[in-house]
Short mmCIF file of C-alpha atoms in Angstrom, two decimals:
data_model
loop_
_atom_site.label_atom_id
_atom_site.label_comp_id
_atom_site.label_asym_id
_atom_site.label_seq_id
_atom_site.Cartn_x
_atom_site.Cartn_y
_atom_site.Cartn_z
CA UNK L 1 4.13 -3.97 4.47
CA UNK L 2 2.55 -0.55 5.24
CA UNK L 3 1.82 0.36 9.03
CA UNK L 4 -1.98 -0.21 9.69
CA UNK L 5 -4.05 2.37 11.47
CA UNK L 6 -4.48 -0.10 14.37
CA UNK L 7 -0.85 0.07 15.20
CA UNK L 8 -1.20 3.75 16.20
CA UNK L 9 -4.75 3.91 17.38
CA UNK L 10 -5.14 4.77 21.10
CA UNK L 11 -7.80 4.12 23.65
CA UNK L 12 -10.18 7.25 23.71
CA UNK L 13 -12.90 8.47 26.11
CA UNK L 14 -16.34 7.24 25.19
CA UNK L 15 -19.80 8.12 26.41
CA UNK L 16 -23.25 6.71 25.57
CA UNK L 17 -25.93 8.75 23.65
CA UNK L 18 -27.79 9.66 27.06
CA UNK L 19 -24.93 11.31 28.70
CA UNK L 20 -25.70 14.99 29.66
CA UNK L 21 -23.80 17.69 27.70
CA UNK L 22 -22.89 19.15 31.03
CA UNK L 23 -20.92 15.91 31.91
CA UNK L 24 -19.13 16.15 28.48
CA UNK L 25 -18.24 19.73 29.33
CA UNK L 26 -16.72 18.66 32.51
CA UNK L 27 -14.49 16.18 30.82
CA UNK L 28 -13.17 18.76 28.48
CA UNK L 29 -12.74 20.97 31.18
CA UNK L 30 -10.79 18.42 33.44
CA UNK L 31 -8.63 17.10 30.69
CA UNK L 32 -7.66 20.24 28.56
CA UNK L 33 -5.50 18.08 26.07
CA UNK L 34 -8.65 16.11 24.96
CA UNK L 35 -9.52 16.81 21.44
CA UNK L 36 -12.72 14.77 21.13
CA UNK L 37 -14.98 12.20 22.70
CA UNK L 38 -16.77 9.23 20.84
CA UNK L 39 -20.42 8.63 21.54
CA UNK L 40 -21.01 4.77 21.57
CA UNK L 41 -23.87 2.48 21.56
CA UNK L 42 -23.68 -1.21 21.94
CA UNK L 43 -19.94 -0.94 21.58
CA UNK L 44 -20.13 0.73 18.23
CA UNK L 45 -19.51 4.32 17.51
CA UNK L 46 -22.37 6.34 16.39
CA UNK L 47 -21.15 9.96 16.97
CA UNK L 48 -18.22 12.23 17.78
CA UNK L 49 -17.89 15.31 20.04
CA UNK L 50 -15.09 17.41 18.93
CA UNK L 51 -13.99 19.84 21.57
CA UNK L 52 -13.64 22.94 19.26
CA UNK L 53 -17.19 22.07 17.65
CA UNK L 54 -18.73 21.58 21.02
CA UNK L 55 -17.61 24.79 22.58
CA UNK L 56 -18.66 26.77 19.64
CA UNK L 57 -22.21 25.49 19.94
CA UNK L 58 -22.18 26.36 23.69
CA UNK L 59 -20.91 29.86 22.74
CA UNK L 60 -23.64 30.86 20.58
CA UNK L 61 -26.30 32.95 22.05
CA UNK L 62 -28.47 30.91 24.56
CA UNK L 63 -26.17 27.94 23.66
CA UNK L 64 -24.95 27.30 27.10
CA UNK L 65 -28.37 27.27 28.62
CA UNK L 66 -30.07 25.40 25.82
CA UNK L 67 -27.78 22.35 25.69
CA UNK L 68 -26.21 21.72 29.02
CA UNK L 69 -29.20 19.60 30.39
CA UNK L 70 -29.75 17.96 27.09
CA UNK L 71 -28.42 14.60 25.86
CA UNK L 72 -25.18 14.51 24.01
CA UNK L 73 -26.70 12.80 20.96
CA UNK L 74 -28.40 16.15 20.21
CA UNK L 75 -25.13 17.98 19.46
CA UNK L 76 -22.70 15.13 18.46
CA UNK L 77 -21.48 14.88 14.82
CA UNK L 78 -22.58 12.06 12.81
CA UNK L 79 -20.40 12.35 9.75
CA UNK L 80 -17.64 10.01 11.04
CA UNK L 81 -14.62 8.49 9.51
CA UNK L 82 -14.83 4.93 10.91
CA UNK L 83 -12.09 2.66 9.67
CA UNK L 84 -11.12 -1.00 10.44
CA UNK L 85 -7.88 -1.75 12.49
CA UNK L 86 -6.23 -3.39 9.44
CA UNK L 87 -6.44 -0.62 7.00
CA UNK L 88 -3.14 1.09 6.11
CA UNK L 89 -2.19 4.54 7.42
CA UNK L 90 -1.63 5.74 4.06
CA UNK L 91 -5.26 4.74 2.83
CA UNK L 92 -6.71 6.33 6.01
CA UNK L 93 -4.65 9.43 5.50
CA UNK L 94 -6.35 9.87 2.12
CA UNK L 95 -9.62 9.18 3.41
CA UNK L 96 -9.03 11.87 6.13
CA UNK L 97 -7.92 14.42 3.69
CA UNK L 98 -10.81 14.08 1.46
CA UNK L 99 -13.30 15.06 4.16
CA UNK L 100 -15.23 18.16 4.33
CA UNK L 101 -13.37 21.30 5.56
CA UNK L 102 -15.20 21.28 8.79
CA UNK L 103 -14.53 17.76 9.57
CA UNK L 104 -10.84 17.63 8.33
CA UNK L 105 -9.31 17.55 11.97
CA UNK L 106 -11.90 15.32 13.61
CA UNK L 107 -10.61 12.17 15.11
CA UNK L 108 -10.41 9.10 13.02
CA UNK L 109 -12.35 6.24 14.58
CA UNK L 110 -10.90 2.73 14.49
CA UNK L 111 -12.92 -0.35 14.91
CA UNK L 112 -11.97 -3.91 15.38
CA UNK L 113 -14.47 -6.75 14.32
CA UNK L 114 -17.06 -3.91 14.08
CA UNK L 115 -16.65 -2.82 17.64
CA UNK L 116 -14.99 0.41 19.17
CA UNK L 117 -11.16 -0.07 19.44
CA UNK L 118 -9.60 3.39 19.58
CA UNK L 119 -8.97 6.80 17.89
CA UNK L 120 -6.18 8.59 16.04
CA UNK L 121 -5.95 12.35 15.93
CA UNK L 122 -4.76 14.08 12.50
CA UNK L 123 -1.70 15.15 14.30
CA UNK L 124 -0.64 11.63 15.16
CA UNK L 125 -1.57 10.34 11.70
CA UNK L 126 0.40 12.91 9.84
CA UNK L 127 3.42 12.52 12.22
CA UNK L 128 3.45 8.76 11.72
CA UNK L 129 2.93 9.03 8.05
CA UNK L 130 5.92 11.48 7.81
CA UNK L 131 8.05 8.89 9.87
CA UNK L 132 7.10 6.19 7.48
CA UNK L 133 8.05 8.26 4.48
CA UNK L 134 11.34 9.36 5.67
CA UNK L 135 12.14 5.78 6.51
CA UNK L 136 11.10 4.61 3.11
CA UNK L 137 12.97 7.47 1.35
CA UNK L 138 16.29 6.56 3.46
CA UNK L 139 16.22 3.02 2.26
CA UNK L 140 14.81 3.62 -1.17
CA UNK L 141 16.36 2.94 -4.55
CA UNK L 142 17.45 6.23 -5.88
CA UNK L 143 16.46 5.30 -9.39
CA UNK L 144 13.05 3.96 -8.93
CA UNK L 145 12.15 5.51 -5.63
CA UNK L 146 10.89 2.13 -4.33
CA UNK L 147 11.97 0.56 -1.16
CA UNK L 148 15.31 -1.33 -1.27
CA UNK L 149 16.78 -4.58 0.43
CA UNK L 150 16.46 -3.48 4.11
CA UNK L 151 12.69 -2.72 3.64
CA UNK L 152 12.18 -5.79 1.56
CA UNK L 153 13.71 -8.30 3.88
CA UNK L 154 11.46 -6.85 6.69
CA UNK L 155 8.47 -6.86 4.77
CA UNK L 156 9.00 -10.56 3.71
CA UNK L 157 9.50 -11.48 7.32
CA UNK L 158 5.88 -10.08 7.91
CA UNK L 159 4.40 -11.56 4.71
CA UNK L 160 5.26 -15.30 5.62
CA UNK L 161 3.00 -14.94 8.63
CA UNK L 162 -0.01 -14.05 6.49
CA UNK L 163 -2.66 -16.46 5.91
CA UNK L 164 -2.75 -15.81 2.23
CA UNK L 165 0.01 -14.16 -0.04
CA UNK L 166 1.45 -14.07 -3.54
CA UNK L 167 4.85 -12.88 -3.89
CA UNK L 168 6.02 -11.64 -7.40
CA UNK L 169 9.72 -11.79 -8.33
CA UNK L 170 10.15 -9.65 -11.57
CA UNK L 171 13.09 -9.14 -13.60
CA UNK L 172 13.79 -7.75 -17.20
CA UNK L 173 15.29 -10.23 -19.61
CA UNK L 174 18.12 -9.30 -22.00
CA UNK L 175 18.65 -6.01 -20.11
CA UNK L 176 22.38 -6.16 -20.07
CA UNK L 177 22.53 -6.33 -23.77
CA UNK L 178 20.01 -3.38 -24.23
CA UNK L 179 22.15 -1.17 -21.88
CA UNK L 180 25.24 -1.96 -23.87
CA UNK L 181 23.33 -1.41 -27.14
CA UNK L 182 21.21 1.60 -26.43
CA UNK L 183 23.22 3.18 -23.51
CA UNK L 184 22.66 3.53 -19.64
CA UNK L 185 20.27 6.47 -20.07
CA UNK L 186 17.63 4.47 -22.12
CA UNK L 187 18.21 1.59 -19.68
CA UNK L 188 17.47 3.88 -16.76
CA UNK L 189 14.23 4.89 -18.30
CA UNK L 190 13.29 1.33 -18.68
CA UNK L 191 13.88 0.84 -15.04
CA UNK L 192 11.97 3.67 -13.99
CA UNK L 193 8.96 3.03 -16.24
CA UNK L 194 8.94 -0.76 -15.15
CA UNK L 195 8.64 0.65 -11.52
CA UNK L 196 5.74 2.66 -12.50
CA UNK L 197 4.05 0.01 -14.47
CA UNK L 198 4.24 -2.43 -11.48
CA UNK L 199 3.19 0.11 -8.93
CA UNK L 200 0.15 1.16 -10.99
CA UNK L 201 -0.85 -2.39 -11.39
CA UNK L 202 -0.29 -3.73 -8.01
CA UNK L 203 -1.22 -0.76 -5.66
CA UNK L 204 -4.91 -0.56 -5.95
CA UNK L 205 -7.59 -0.74 -3.16
CA UNK L 206 -8.40 -4.35 -4.21
CA UNK L 207 -4.74 -5.52 -3.36
CA UNK L 208 -4.22 -3.61 -0.25
CA UNK L 209 -2.20 -4.08 1.79
CA UNK L 210 0.23 -4.57 -0.97
CA UNK L 211 4.09 -3.83 -1.35
CA UNK L 212 6.41 -2.98 -4.17
CA UNK L 213 10.19 -3.13 -3.70
CA UNK L 214 13.39 -2.77 -5.93
CA UNK L 215 15.84 -5.37 -5.15
CA UNK L 216 18.42 -3.79 -7.37
CA UNK L 217 19.43 -3.50 -11.00
CA UNK L 218 16.56 -4.91 -13.06
CA UNK L 219 15.06 -7.02 -10.23
CA UNK L 220 11.79 -6.10 -8.46
CA UNK L 221 9.47 -7.64 -5.90
CA UNK L 222 5.76 -7.12 -5.27
CA UNK L 223 3.35 -8.63 -2.67
CA UNK L 224 -0.39 -9.02 -2.59
CA UNK L 225 -2.54 -10.52 0.29
CA UNK L 226 -4.36 -13.15 -1.71
CA UNK L 227 -3.89 -15.49 -4.78
CA UNK L 228 -5.42 -13.39 -7.76
CA UNK L 229 -2.19 -12.94 -9.37
CA UNK L 230 -2.99 -14.06 -12.95
CA UNK L 231 -4.79 -10.96 -14.21
CA UNK L 232 -2.16 -8.83 -12.45
CA UNK L 233 0.81 -10.43 -13.98
CA UNK L 234 -0.99 -10.20 -17.46
CA UNK L 235 -1.58 -6.47 -17.07
CA UNK L 236 2.11 -5.95 -16.03
CA UNK L 237 3.31 -7.80 -19.19
CA UNK L 238 0.85 -6.23 -21.46
CA UNK L 239 1.89 -2.76 -20.40
CA UNK L 240 5.76 -3.55 -20.33
CA UNK L 241 5.53 -5.07 -23.73
CA UNK L 242 3.70 -2.31 -25.31
CA UNK L 243 6.24 0.25 -23.73
CA UNK L 244 9.42 -1.58 -24.99
CA UNK L 245 8.27 -1.63 -28.57
CA UNK L 246 9.21 2.04 -28.82
CA UNK L 247 13.01 1.12 -28.80
CA UNK L 248 12.84 -1.22 -31.77
CA UNK L 249 12.22 -1.08 -35.46
CA UNK L 250 9.36 -2.62 -37.21
CA UNK L 251 11.68 -5.29 -38.70
CA UNK L 252 13.30 -6.23 -35.25
CA UNK L 253 9.59 -6.51 -33.76
CA UNK L 254 8.64 -8.77 -36.38
CA UNK L 255 11.86 -10.91 -36.16
CA UNK L 256 11.64 -10.83 -32.32
CA UNK L 257 15.28 -10.47 -31.87
CA UNK L 258 18.21 -8.04 -32.69
CA UNK L 259 21.86 -8.95 -33.80
CA UNK L 260 24.50 -7.96 -31.37
CA UNK L 261 27.49 -9.05 -29.37
CA UNK L 262 26.47 -11.43 -26.43
CA UNK L 263 27.92 -11.86 -23.18
CA UNK L 264 30.51 -14.32 -24.63
CA UNK L 265 31.64 -11.72 -27.26
CA UNK L 266 30.01 -13.45 -30.06
CA UNK L 267 27.74 -11.88 -32.81
CA UNK L 268 24.20 -13.39 -31.81
CA UNK L 269 20.64 -13.03 -32.26
CA UNK L 270 19.64 -11.60 -28.98
CA UNK L 271 15.80 -11.62 -28.06
CA UNK L 272 14.05 -8.30 -27.57
CA UNK L 273 13.81 -7.12 -23.98
CA UNK L 274 11.02 -8.87 -22.06
CA UNK L 275 9.84 -9.20 -18.47
CA UNK L 276 9.76 -12.48 -16.47
CA UNK L 277 7.59 -12.80 -13.40
CA UNK L 278 7.98 -15.83 -10.99
CA UNK L 279 5.07 -16.01 -8.44
CA UNK L 280 5.41 -17.77 -5.17
CA UNK L 281 2.29 -18.22 -2.93
CA UNK L 282 1.25 -20.43 0.09
CA UNK L 283 -1.94 -21.82 -1.53
CA UNK L 284 -0.84 -25.31 -1.64
CA UNK L 285 1.56 -25.65 1.37
CA UNK L 286 3.00 -23.22 3.84
CA UNK L 287 6.05 -21.04 3.26
CA UNK L 288 7.80 -20.65 6.53
CA UNK L 289 10.94 -18.77 5.87
CA UNK L 290 12.41 -16.25 3.53
CA UNK L 291 15.08 -18.69 2.41
CA UNK L 292 12.29 -21.11 1.48
CA UNK L 293 10.50 -18.24 -0.39
CA UNK L 294 13.76 -17.38 -2.31
CA UNK L 295 14.46 -21.15 -3.24
CA UNK L 296 11.13 -21.49 -4.77
CA UNK L 297 11.41 -18.15 -6.62
CA UNK L 298 14.89 -19.19 -8.09
CA UNK L 299 13.45 -22.43 -9.35
CA UNK L 300 10.54 -20.59 -11.01
CA UNK L 301 12.80 -17.93 -12.47
CA UNK L 302 15.03 -20.48 -14.15
CA UNK L 303 12.07 -21.64 -15.85
CA UNK L 304 11.03 -18.32 -17.08
CA UNK L 305 14.56 -17.68 -18.54
CA UNK L 306 13.93 -20.58 -21.01
CA UNK L 307 11.16 -18.78 -22.34
CA UNK L 308 11.97 -15.91 -24.88
CA UNK L 309 9.35 -13.68 -24.43
CA UNK L 310 7.51 -11.83 -21.56
CA UNK L 311 5.85 -14.54 -19.20
CA UNK L 312 4.81 -15.45 -15.72
CA UNK L 313 4.93 -18.70 -14.05
CA UNK L 314 3.61 -19.67 -10.53
CA UNK L 315 4.71 -22.16 -8.02
CA UNK L 316 2.35 -24.94 -9.12
CA UNK L 317 2.53 -24.47 -12.89
#
């Protein structure tokens, strides 16, 4: 799964609202690398003093004399980006970059259970995000751009520790026949479009933290941290079925199959390309290993294969 902001948050210097500006000035003078100080009341962040903004105020005419003996709450910034420890850094990055220009480089304040936890500088956030993107790119499937088996294995190892999760094992039925009939270029287009459909459906705010991976060929995997999988499966199927119709004639769509040579080399009625989704979750009983997860998925996928149209089945169905 994606790295959460709490993983990179660091302890930061905090002061209470009644701290004198001269004391804050001394802190910045002593610690030259210090970017900002968080103002905290009852263990909750209420303000932020960024060094650049603070010194700008002091440098105005009479600013030094006006503020030095006043409380810091008079000059602190109150437009804060406060995020929970568990928010993925990709989501935090998006929130940070959408701030006003004057607040773009402010510290991101991190809380845990609504109490002050730490802070992350924009530099640290961008560096970690870049590391993550490089790592994902290194292990991504070149066709879909989605993470491959190394990242998938690591992710699933983490997922089975979650209190709630649903894992989607997704594959495209009759894909080999489609490739043999229409050519690999069209087959590649289906793979790429399927990746887009799954990603667009799964990776929404309601499903965070989520994960999409490409096992290989026409097999994909997706993870959500809850049990609301039915509508997501229906949406994936609806969009896939609508997309796939462009490859067939009206007559073939009406029949529901095309004639061609099957894997045994015999002329056969082959079903139209469809998508199957096997869902494994830990709602009824615990899933404690990747091997157990794979075994359950294999059982459900086998049942899906007996259905000649796009479908989804879950562990208890």
